[in-house]
PDB file of C-alpha atoms in Angstrom:
ATOM      1  CA  SER C  42      54.347 -42.079 -20.813  1.00  0.00           C
ATOM      2  CA  GLN C  43      54.603 -38.336 -21.006  1.00  0.00           C
ATOM      3  CA  THR C  44      57.574 -36.458 -22.373  1.00  0.00           C
ATOM      4  CA  ILE C  45      58.462 -32.813 -22.758  1.00  0.00           C
ATOM      5  CA  HIS C  46      60.631 -31.420 -25.506  1.00  0.00           C
ATOM      6  CA  GLN C  47      62.262 -28.033 -25.390  1.00  0.00           C
ATOM      7  CA  TRP C  48      64.479 -26.513 -28.036  1.00  0.00           C
ATOM      8  CA  PRO C  49      66.969 -25.259 -28.869  1.00  0.00           C
ATOM      9  CA  ALA C  50      69.332 -26.307 -26.068  1.00  0.00           C
ATOM     10  CA  THR C  51      71.561 -23.277 -26.512  1.00  0.00           C
ATOM     11  CA  LEU C  52      71.104 -20.008 -28.333  1.00  0.00           C
ATOM     12  CA  VAL C  53      73.244 -16.930 -28.847  1.00  0.00           C
ATOM     13  CA  GLN C  54      71.348 -13.925 -30.137  1.00  0.00           C
ATOM     14  CA  PRO C  55      72.308 -10.280 -30.697  1.00  0.00           C
ATOM     15  CA  VAL C  56      70.579  -7.488 -28.839  1.00  0.00           C
ATOM     16  CA  GLY C  57      67.479  -6.341 -30.690  1.00  0.00           C
ATOM     17  CA  SER C  58      66.877  -9.616 -32.477  1.00  0.00           C
ATOM     18  CA  PRO C  59      63.649 -11.641 -32.080  1.00  0.00           C
ATOM     19  CA  LEU C  60      63.308 -14.784 -30.022  1.00  0.00           C
ATOM     20  CA  SER C  61      61.205 -17.907 -30.273  1.00  0.00           C
ATOM     21  CA  LEU C  62      61.589 -20.836 -27.894  1.00  0.00           C
ATOM     22  CA  GLU C  63      59.332 -23.812 -28.307  1.00  0.00           C
ATOM     23  CA  CYS C  64      58.115 -26.434 -25.904  1.00  0.00           C
ATOM     24  CA  THR C  65      55.900 -29.414 -26.663  1.00  0.00           C
ATOM     25  CA  VAL C  66      54.455 -32.122 -24.467  1.00  0.00           C
ATOM     26  CA  GLU C  67      53.576 -35.634 -25.581  1.00  0.00           C
ATOM     27  CA  GLY C  68      51.513 -38.334 -23.962  1.00  0.00           C
ATOM     28  CA  THR C  69      48.947 -36.211 -22.142  1.00  0.00           C
ATOM     29  CA  SER C  70      46.121 -33.799 -22.879  1.00  0.00           C
ATOM     30  CA  ASN C  71      45.168 -30.426 -21.438  1.00  0.00           C
ATOM     31  CA  PRO C  72      48.330 -29.943 -19.409  1.00  0.00           C
ATOM     32  CA  ASN C  73      49.210 -26.866 -17.425  1.00  0.00           C
ATOM     33  CA  LEU C  74      52.243 -25.307 -19.063  1.00  0.00           C
ATOM     34  CA  TYR C  75      54.885 -23.051 -17.538  1.00  0.00           C
ATOM     35  CA  TRP C  76      57.849 -20.940 -18.608  1.00  0.00           C
ATOM     36  CA  TYR C  77      60.523 -20.160 -16.042  1.00  0.00           C
ATOM     37  CA  ARG C  78      63.731 -18.171 -16.273  1.00  0.00           C
ATOM     38  CA  GLN C  79      66.743 -18.911 -14.175  1.00  0.00           C
ATOM     39  CA  ALA C  80      69.304 -16.119 -14.008  1.00  0.00           C
ATOM     40  CA  ALA C  81      72.606 -16.628 -12.246  1.00  0.00           C
ATOM     41  CA  GLY C  82      72.051 -16.643  -8.509  1.00  0.00           C
ATOM     42  CA  ARG C  83      68.397 -15.661  -8.783  1.00  0.00           C
ATOM     43  CA  GLY C  84      66.517 -18.902  -8.608  1.00  0.00           C
ATOM     44  CA  LEU C  85      63.553 -19.832 -10.774  1.00  0.00           C
ATOM     45  CA  GLN C  86      61.323 -16.972 -11.804  1.00  0.00           C
ATOM     46  CA  LEU C  87      57.886 -17.863 -13.128  1.00  0.00           C
ATOM     47  CA  LEU C  88      57.324 -15.940 -16.355  1.00  0.00           C
ATOM     48  CA  PHE C  89      54.088 -17.368 -17.750  1.00  0.00           C
ATOM     49  CA  TYR C  90      51.717 -20.189 -17.095  1.00  0.00           C
ATOM     50  CA  SER C  91      48.778 -21.513 -19.051  1.00  0.00           C
ATOM     51  CA  VAL C  92      45.819 -23.683 -18.086  1.00  0.00           C
ATOM     52  CA  GLY C  93      44.484 -23.992 -21.638  1.00  0.00           C
ATOM     53  CA  ILE C  94      44.740 -22.909 -25.256  1.00  0.00           C
ATOM     54  CA  GLY C  95      44.907 -19.144 -25.497  1.00  0.00           C
ATOM     55  CA  GLN C  96      44.888 -18.748 -21.693  1.00  0.00           C
ATOM     56  CA  ILE C  97      48.150 -17.170 -20.595  1.00  0.00           C
ATOM     57  CA  SER C  98      48.914 -15.657 -17.228  1.00  0.00           C
ATOM     58  CA  SER C  99      51.860 -13.297 -17.105  1.00  0.00           C
ATOM     59  CA  GLU C 100      53.719 -13.064 -13.851  1.00  0.00           C
ATOM     60  CA  VAL C 101      56.384 -10.506 -14.580  1.00  0.00           C
ATOM     61  CA  PRO C 102      55.982  -7.460 -16.848  1.00  0.00           C
ATOM     62  CA  GLN C 103      58.862  -7.618 -19.271  1.00  0.00           C
ATOM     63  CA  ASN C 104      60.118  -7.875 -22.792  1.00  0.00           C
ATOM     64  CA  LEU C 105      58.741 -11.380 -23.323  1.00  0.00           C
ATOM     65  CA  SER C 106      55.429 -12.888 -24.357  1.00  0.00           C
ATOM     66  CA  ALA C 107      54.019 -16.401 -24.488  1.00  0.00           C
ATOM     67  CA  SER C 108      51.491 -18.148 -26.664  1.00  0.00           C
ATOM     68  CA  ARG C 109      49.768 -21.506 -26.669  1.00  0.00           C
ATOM     69  CA  PRO C 110      48.576 -22.112 -30.218  1.00  0.00           C
ATOM     70  CA  GLN C 111      47.878 -25.796 -29.612  1.00  0.00           C
ATOM     71  CA  ASP C 112      46.979 -27.809 -26.534  1.00  0.00           C
ATOM     72  CA  ARG C 113      50.466 -29.172 -25.979  1.00  0.00           C
ATOM     73  CA  GLN C 114      52.587 -26.409 -27.460  1.00  0.00           C
ATOM     74  CA  PHE C 115      53.921 -23.446 -25.541  1.00  0.00           C
ATOM     75  CA  ILE C 116      56.023 -20.742 -27.174  1.00  0.00           C
ATOM     76  CA  LEU C 117      58.101 -18.017 -25.555  1.00  0.00           C
ATOM     77  CA  SER C 118      58.799 -15.000 -27.736  1.00  0.00           C
ATOM     78  CA  SER C 119      60.350 -11.598 -27.861  1.00  0.00           C
ATOM     79  CA  LYS C 120      60.296  -8.987 -30.610  1.00  0.00           C
ATOM     80  CA  LYS C 121      63.564  -7.384 -29.517  1.00  0.00           C
ATOM     81  CA  LEU C 122      65.933  -9.058 -27.082  1.00  0.00           C
ATOM     82  CA  LEU C 123      67.694  -7.141 -24.321  1.00  0.00           C
ATOM     83  CA  LEU C 124      70.951  -8.061 -22.635  1.00  0.00           C
ATOM     84  CA  SER C 125      68.967  -8.708 -19.466  1.00  0.00           C
ATOM     85  CA  ASP C 126      67.025 -11.477 -21.229  1.00  0.00           C
ATOM     86  CA  SER C 127      70.052 -13.759 -20.965  1.00  0.00           C
ATOM     87  CA  GLY C 128      69.475 -16.770 -18.780  1.00  0.00           C
ATOM     88  CA  PHE C 129      68.408 -20.368 -18.606  1.00  0.00           C
ATOM     89  CA  TYR C 130      64.810 -20.897 -19.710  1.00  0.00           C
ATOM     90  CA  LEU C 131      62.861 -23.882 -18.545  1.00  0.00           C
ATOM     91  CA  CYS C 132      59.528 -25.165 -19.762  1.00  0.00           C
ATOM     92  CA  ALA C 133      57.418 -27.403 -17.553  1.00  0.00           C
ATOM     93  CA  TRP C 134      54.043 -29.107 -17.543  1.00  0.00           C
ATOM     94  CA  SER C 135      51.713 -30.533 -14.911  1.00  0.00           C
ATOM     95  CA  PHE C 136      48.355 -32.279 -14.914  1.00  0.00           C
ATOM     96  CA  LEU C 137      45.457 -29.849 -15.141  1.00  0.00           C
ATOM     97  CA  ASP C 138      43.425 -29.526 -11.948  1.00  0.00           C
ATOM     98  CA  ARG C 139      45.705 -31.939 -10.122  1.00  0.00           C
ATOM     99  CA  VAL C 140      47.239 -29.572  -7.646  1.00  0.00           C
ATOM    100  CA  ASP C 141      48.776 -32.444  -5.716  1.00  0.00           C
ATOM    101  CA  THR C 142      50.994 -33.490  -8.610  1.00  0.00           C
ATOM    102  CA  GLU C 143      54.383 -32.164  -9.504  1.00  0.00           C
ATOM    103  CA  ALA C 144      55.586 -30.298 -12.561  1.00  0.00           C
ATOM    104  CA  PHE C 145      57.813 -32.024 -15.084  1.00  0.00           C
ATOM    105  CA  PHE C 146      60.618 -30.045 -16.620  1.00  0.00           C
ATOM    106  CA  GLY C 147      62.336 -29.905 -19.959  1.00  0.00           C
ATOM    107  CA  GLN C 148      66.102 -29.788 -20.237  1.00  0.00           C
ATOM    108  CA  GLY C 149      66.181 -26.032 -20.673  1.00  0.00           C
ATOM    109  CA  THR C 150      67.496 -23.496 -23.167  1.00  0.00           C
ATOM    110  CA  ARG C 151      70.612 -21.489 -22.391  1.00  0.00           C
ATOM    111  CA  LEU C 152      70.078 -18.056 -23.984  1.00  0.00           C
ATOM    112  CA  THR C 153      72.947 -15.607 -24.273  1.00  0.00           C
ATOM    113  CA  VAL C 154      72.170 -12.173 -25.619  1.00  0.00           C
ATOM    114  CA  VAL C 155      75.270 -10.420 -26.953  1.00  0.00           C
TER     115      VAL C 155
ATOM    116  CA  ALA Y 582      50.055 -13.848  -2.745  1.00  0.00           C
ATOM    117  CA  GLN Y 583      52.110 -16.984  -2.357  1.00  0.00           C
ATOM    118  CA  SER Y 584      55.842 -17.014  -1.819  1.00  0.00           C
ATOM    119  CA  VAL Y 585      58.674 -19.383  -0.966  1.00  0.00           C
ATOM    120  CA  THR Y 586      61.828 -18.428   0.898  1.00  0.00           C
ATOM    121  CA  GLN Y 587      65.049 -20.395   1.005  1.00  0.00           C
ATOM    122  CA  PRO Y 588      67.253 -18.419   3.382  1.00  0.00           C
ATOM    123  CA  ASP Y 589      70.503 -20.246   2.609  1.00  0.00           C
ATOM    124  CA  ILE Y 590      72.039 -19.417  -0.762  1.00  0.00           C
ATOM    125  CA  HIS Y 591      75.087 -21.653  -0.340  1.00  0.00           C
ATOM    126  CA  ILE Y 592      75.762 -24.542   2.019  1.00  0.00           C
ATOM    127  CA  THR Y 593      78.893 -26.656   2.277  1.00  0.00           C
ATOM    128  CA  VAL Y 594      78.949 -29.941   4.163  1.00  0.00           C
ATOM    129  CA  SER Y 595      81.437 -32.744   4.481  1.00  0.00           C
ATOM    130  CA  GLU Y 596      80.713 -36.055   2.859  1.00  0.00           C
ATOM    131  CA  GLY Y 597      78.963 -38.311   5.348  1.00  0.00           C
ATOM    132  CA  ALA Y 598      77.624 -35.406   7.394  1.00  0.00           C
ATOM    133  CA  SER Y 599      73.942 -34.714   7.852  1.00  0.00           C
ATOM    134  CA  LEU Y 600      72.150 -32.056   5.846  1.00  0.00           C
ATOM    135  CA  GLU Y 601      69.189 -29.776   6.395  1.00  0.00           C
ATOM    136  CA  LEU Y 602      68.018 -27.249   3.800  1.00  0.00           C
ATOM    137  CA  ARG Y 603      65.493 -24.713   4.954  1.00  0.00           C
ATOM    138  CA  CYS Y 604      62.298 -23.690   3.212  1.00  0.00           C
ATOM    139  CA  ASN Y 605      59.592 -21.333   4.454  1.00  0.00           C
ATOM    140  CA  TYR Y 606      56.401 -20.521   2.629  1.00  0.00           C
ATOM    141  CA  SER Y 607      53.624 -17.992   2.700  1.00  0.00           C
ATOM    142  CA  TYR Y 608      50.195 -19.055   1.514  1.00  0.00           C
ATOM    143  CA  GLY Y 609      46.704 -18.551   2.846  1.00  0.00           C
ATOM    144  CA  ALA Y 610      45.401 -22.064   2.308  1.00  0.00           C
ATOM    145  CA  THR Y 611      46.672 -25.626   2.439  1.00  0.00           C
ATOM    146  CA  PRO Y 612      49.989 -25.665   0.619  1.00  0.00           C
ATOM    147  CA  TYR Y 613      51.189 -28.290  -1.796  1.00  0.00           C
ATOM    148  CA  LEU Y 614      54.946 -28.410  -1.405  1.00  0.00           C
ATOM    149  CA  PHE Y 615      57.778 -29.870  -3.415  1.00  0.00           C
ATOM    150  CA  TRP Y 616      61.532 -30.213  -3.370  1.00  0.00           C
ATOM    151  CA  TYR Y 617      63.458 -30.403  -6.635  1.00  0.00           C
ATOM    152  CA  VAL Y 618      67.130 -30.897  -7.410  1.00  0.00           C
ATOM    153  CA  GLN Y 619      69.011 -29.463 -10.379  1.00  0.00           C
ATOM    154  CA  SER Y 620      72.392 -30.580 -11.637  1.00  0.00           C
ATOM    155  CA  PRO Y 621      74.395 -27.948 -13.571  1.00  0.00           C
ATOM    156  CA  GLY Y 622      72.882 -27.089 -16.947  1.00  0.00           C
ATOM    157  CA  GLN Y 623      70.047 -29.548 -16.502  1.00  0.00           C
ATOM    158  CA  GLY Y 624      66.334 -29.481 -15.871  1.00  0.00           C
ATOM    159  CA  LEU Y 625      64.776 -30.160 -12.489  1.00  0.00           C
ATOM    160  CA  GLN Y 626      64.141 -33.533 -10.905  1.00  0.00           C
ATOM    161  CA  LEU Y 627      61.523 -34.065  -8.219  1.00  0.00           C
ATOM    162  CA  LEU Y 628      62.879 -35.294  -4.896  1.00  0.00           C
ATOM    163  CA  LEU Y 629      59.636 -35.447  -2.923  1.00  0.00           C
ATOM    164  CA  LYS Y 630      56.278 -33.792  -2.419  1.00  0.00           C
ATOM    165  CA  TYR Y 631      53.759 -33.115   0.316  1.00  0.00           C
ATOM    166  CA  PHE Y 632      50.062 -32.523  -0.111  1.00  0.00           C
ATOM    167  CA  SER Y 633      48.339 -34.161   2.866  1.00  0.00           C
ATOM    168  CA  GLY Y 634      48.645 -36.861   5.501  1.00  0.00           C
ATOM    169  CA  ASP Y 635      51.867 -37.741   7.228  1.00  0.00           C
ATOM    170  CA  THR Y 636      53.938 -34.606   7.723  1.00  0.00           C
ATOM    171  CA  LEU Y 637      57.203 -36.495   7.234  1.00  0.00           C
ATOM    172  CA  VAL Y 638      57.612 -37.469   3.608  1.00  0.00           C
ATOM    173  CA  GLN Y 639      60.235 -39.700   2.087  1.00  0.00           C
ATOM    174  CA  GLY Y 640      61.754 -39.060  -1.287  1.00  0.00           C
ATOM    175  CA  ILE Y 641      64.313 -40.414  -3.658  1.00  0.00           C
ATOM    176  CA  LYS Y 642      68.052 -40.611  -3.016  1.00  0.00           C
ATOM    177  CA  GLY Y 643      67.559 -40.918   0.744  1.00  0.00           C
ATOM    178  CA  PHE Y 644      66.011 -37.475   1.212  1.00  0.00           C
ATOM    179  CA  GLU Y 645      63.110 -36.657   3.494  1.00  0.00           C
ATOM    180  CA  ALA Y 646      61.233 -33.497   4.391  1.00  0.00           C
ATOM    181  CA  GLU Y 647      59.022 -32.484   7.262  1.00  0.00           C
ATOM    182  CA  PHE Y 648      56.011 -30.202   6.906  1.00  0.00           C
ATOM    183  CA  LYS Y 649      55.420 -27.962   9.924  1.00  0.00           C
ATOM    184  CA  ARG Y 650      52.301 -25.882   9.525  1.00  0.00           C
ATOM    185  CA  SER Y 651      52.919 -23.885  12.718  1.00  0.00           C
ATOM    186  CA  GLN Y 652      56.283 -22.735  11.378  1.00  0.00           C
ATOM    187  CA  SER Y 653      55.258 -22.525   7.703  1.00  0.00           C
ATOM    188  CA  SER Y 654      58.263 -24.660   6.916  1.00  0.00           C
ATOM    189  CA  PHE Y 655      59.135 -27.637   4.756  1.00  0.00           C
ATOM    190  CA  ASN Y 656      62.789 -28.425   5.439  1.00  0.00           C
ATOM    191  CA  LEU Y 657      64.705 -31.016   3.475  1.00  0.00           C
ATOM    192  CA  ARG Y 658      66.999 -33.450   5.276  1.00  0.00           C
ATOM    193  CA  LYS Y 659      69.427 -36.226   4.566  1.00  0.00           C
ATOM    194  CA  PRO Y 660      71.243 -38.183   7.289  1.00  0.00           C
ATOM    195  CA  SER Y 661      74.462 -38.740   5.339  1.00  0.00           C
ATOM    196  CA  VAL Y 662      75.449 -36.686   2.317  1.00  0.00           C
ATOM    197  CA  HIS Y 663      77.227 -38.209  -0.676  1.00  0.00           C
ATOM    198  CA  TRP Y 664      79.498 -36.320  -3.044  1.00  0.00           C
ATOM    199  CA  SER Y 665      76.933 -36.875  -5.808  1.00  0.00           C
ATOM    200  CA  ASP Y 666      74.406 -34.788  -3.851  1.00  0.00           C
ATOM    201  CA  ALA Y 667      76.236 -31.599  -4.808  1.00  0.00           C
ATOM    202  CA  ALA Y 668      73.660 -29.632  -6.805  1.00  0.00           C
ATOM    203  CA  GLU Y 669      71.141 -26.858  -6.457  1.00  0.00           C
ATOM    204  CA  TYR Y 670      67.966 -27.528  -4.489  1.00  0.00           C
ATOM    205  CA  PHE Y 671      64.663 -25.770  -4.948  1.00  0.00           C
ATOM    206  CA  CYS Y 672      61.606 -25.690  -2.748  1.00  0.00           C
ATOM    207  CA  ALA Y 673      58.287 -24.987  -4.488  1.00  0.00           C
ATOM    208  CA  LEU Y 674      54.664 -24.309  -3.603  1.00  0.00           C
ATOM    209  CA  LYS Y 675      51.622 -24.970  -5.761  1.00  0.00           C
ATOM    210  CA  SER Y 676      48.372 -23.120  -5.265  1.00  0.00           C
ATOM    211  CA  SER Y 677      44.852 -24.271  -6.018  1.00  0.00           C
ATOM    212  CA  GLY Y 678      45.057 -22.346  -9.284  1.00  0.00           C
ATOM    213  CA  ASP Y 679      47.950 -24.558 -10.428  1.00  0.00           C
ATOM    214  CA  LYS Y 680      50.437 -21.719 -10.125  1.00  0.00           C
ATOM    215  CA  LEU Y 681      53.820 -23.153  -9.140  1.00  0.00           C
ATOM    216  CA  THR Y 682      56.191 -20.824  -7.297  1.00  0.00           C
ATOM    217  CA  PHE Y 683      59.820 -21.607  -6.507  1.00  0.00           C
ATOM    218  CA  GLY Y 684      62.268 -20.343  -3.947  1.00  0.00           C
ATOM    219  CA  THR Y 685      65.597 -18.881  -5.006  1.00  0.00           C
ATOM    220  CA  GLY Y 686      67.403 -22.151  -4.415  1.00  0.00           C
ATOM    221  CA  THR Y 687      70.228 -23.417  -2.214  1.00  0.00           C
ATOM    222  CA  ARG Y 688      73.477 -24.485  -3.792  1.00  0.00           C
ATOM    223  CA  LEU Y 689      75.013 -27.440  -1.975  1.00  0.00           C
ATOM    224  CA  ALA Y 690      78.726 -28.176  -2.073  1.00  0.00           C
ATOM    225  CA  VAL Y 691      80.140 -31.386  -0.591  1.00  0.00           C
ATOM    226  CA  ARG Y 692      83.654 -31.545   0.840  1.00  0.00           C
ATOM    227  CA  PRO Y 693      85.503 -34.823   0.334  1.00  0.00           C
TER     228      PRO Y 693
END
């Protein structure tokens, strides 16, 4: 069966520091991968999604970037965090080219920028 | 561009009462629609999905949703709410390019 791992679960970082959140999927190949941010009262905002290695679509211009160095690894990064980057970050995967299937979510990372 | 609207930010119902959460979408082709539930501090769990066929779909935990193309809606319903249903509910739409877009969510509170 497939599983998704996302870490760390919580993170407190000072303003201006770098960020790296990692997400890996096991038990499947060539998944679609997604990063979402959930800010208080603002729902789920799609940040990036990827349909393959090195293929990243950015949805919202911002202080963050994403990379997919391996088929089942998706990394969210920032060079310098802002206070506004605080939120709950969720990684998800879905089957490639199976638009009728759902996305499966990790447990999320609570990021607090201080 | 695709979008999902959940007009109700907060809803409170009494335990045992019926529930309907609204979802409207905007998309130029056949939509693939989902409802997810999120407990505090957790990831998202799929309740149900629609991609073709019968417009009334059944999900887990006694939930159902009805797809109405003429109204661009996919409302979630439950005949009798339990206290454990208190959570945040998200409607989502997936396009043919595998882009998955969520609404802003509806937070459900259940009165004893």
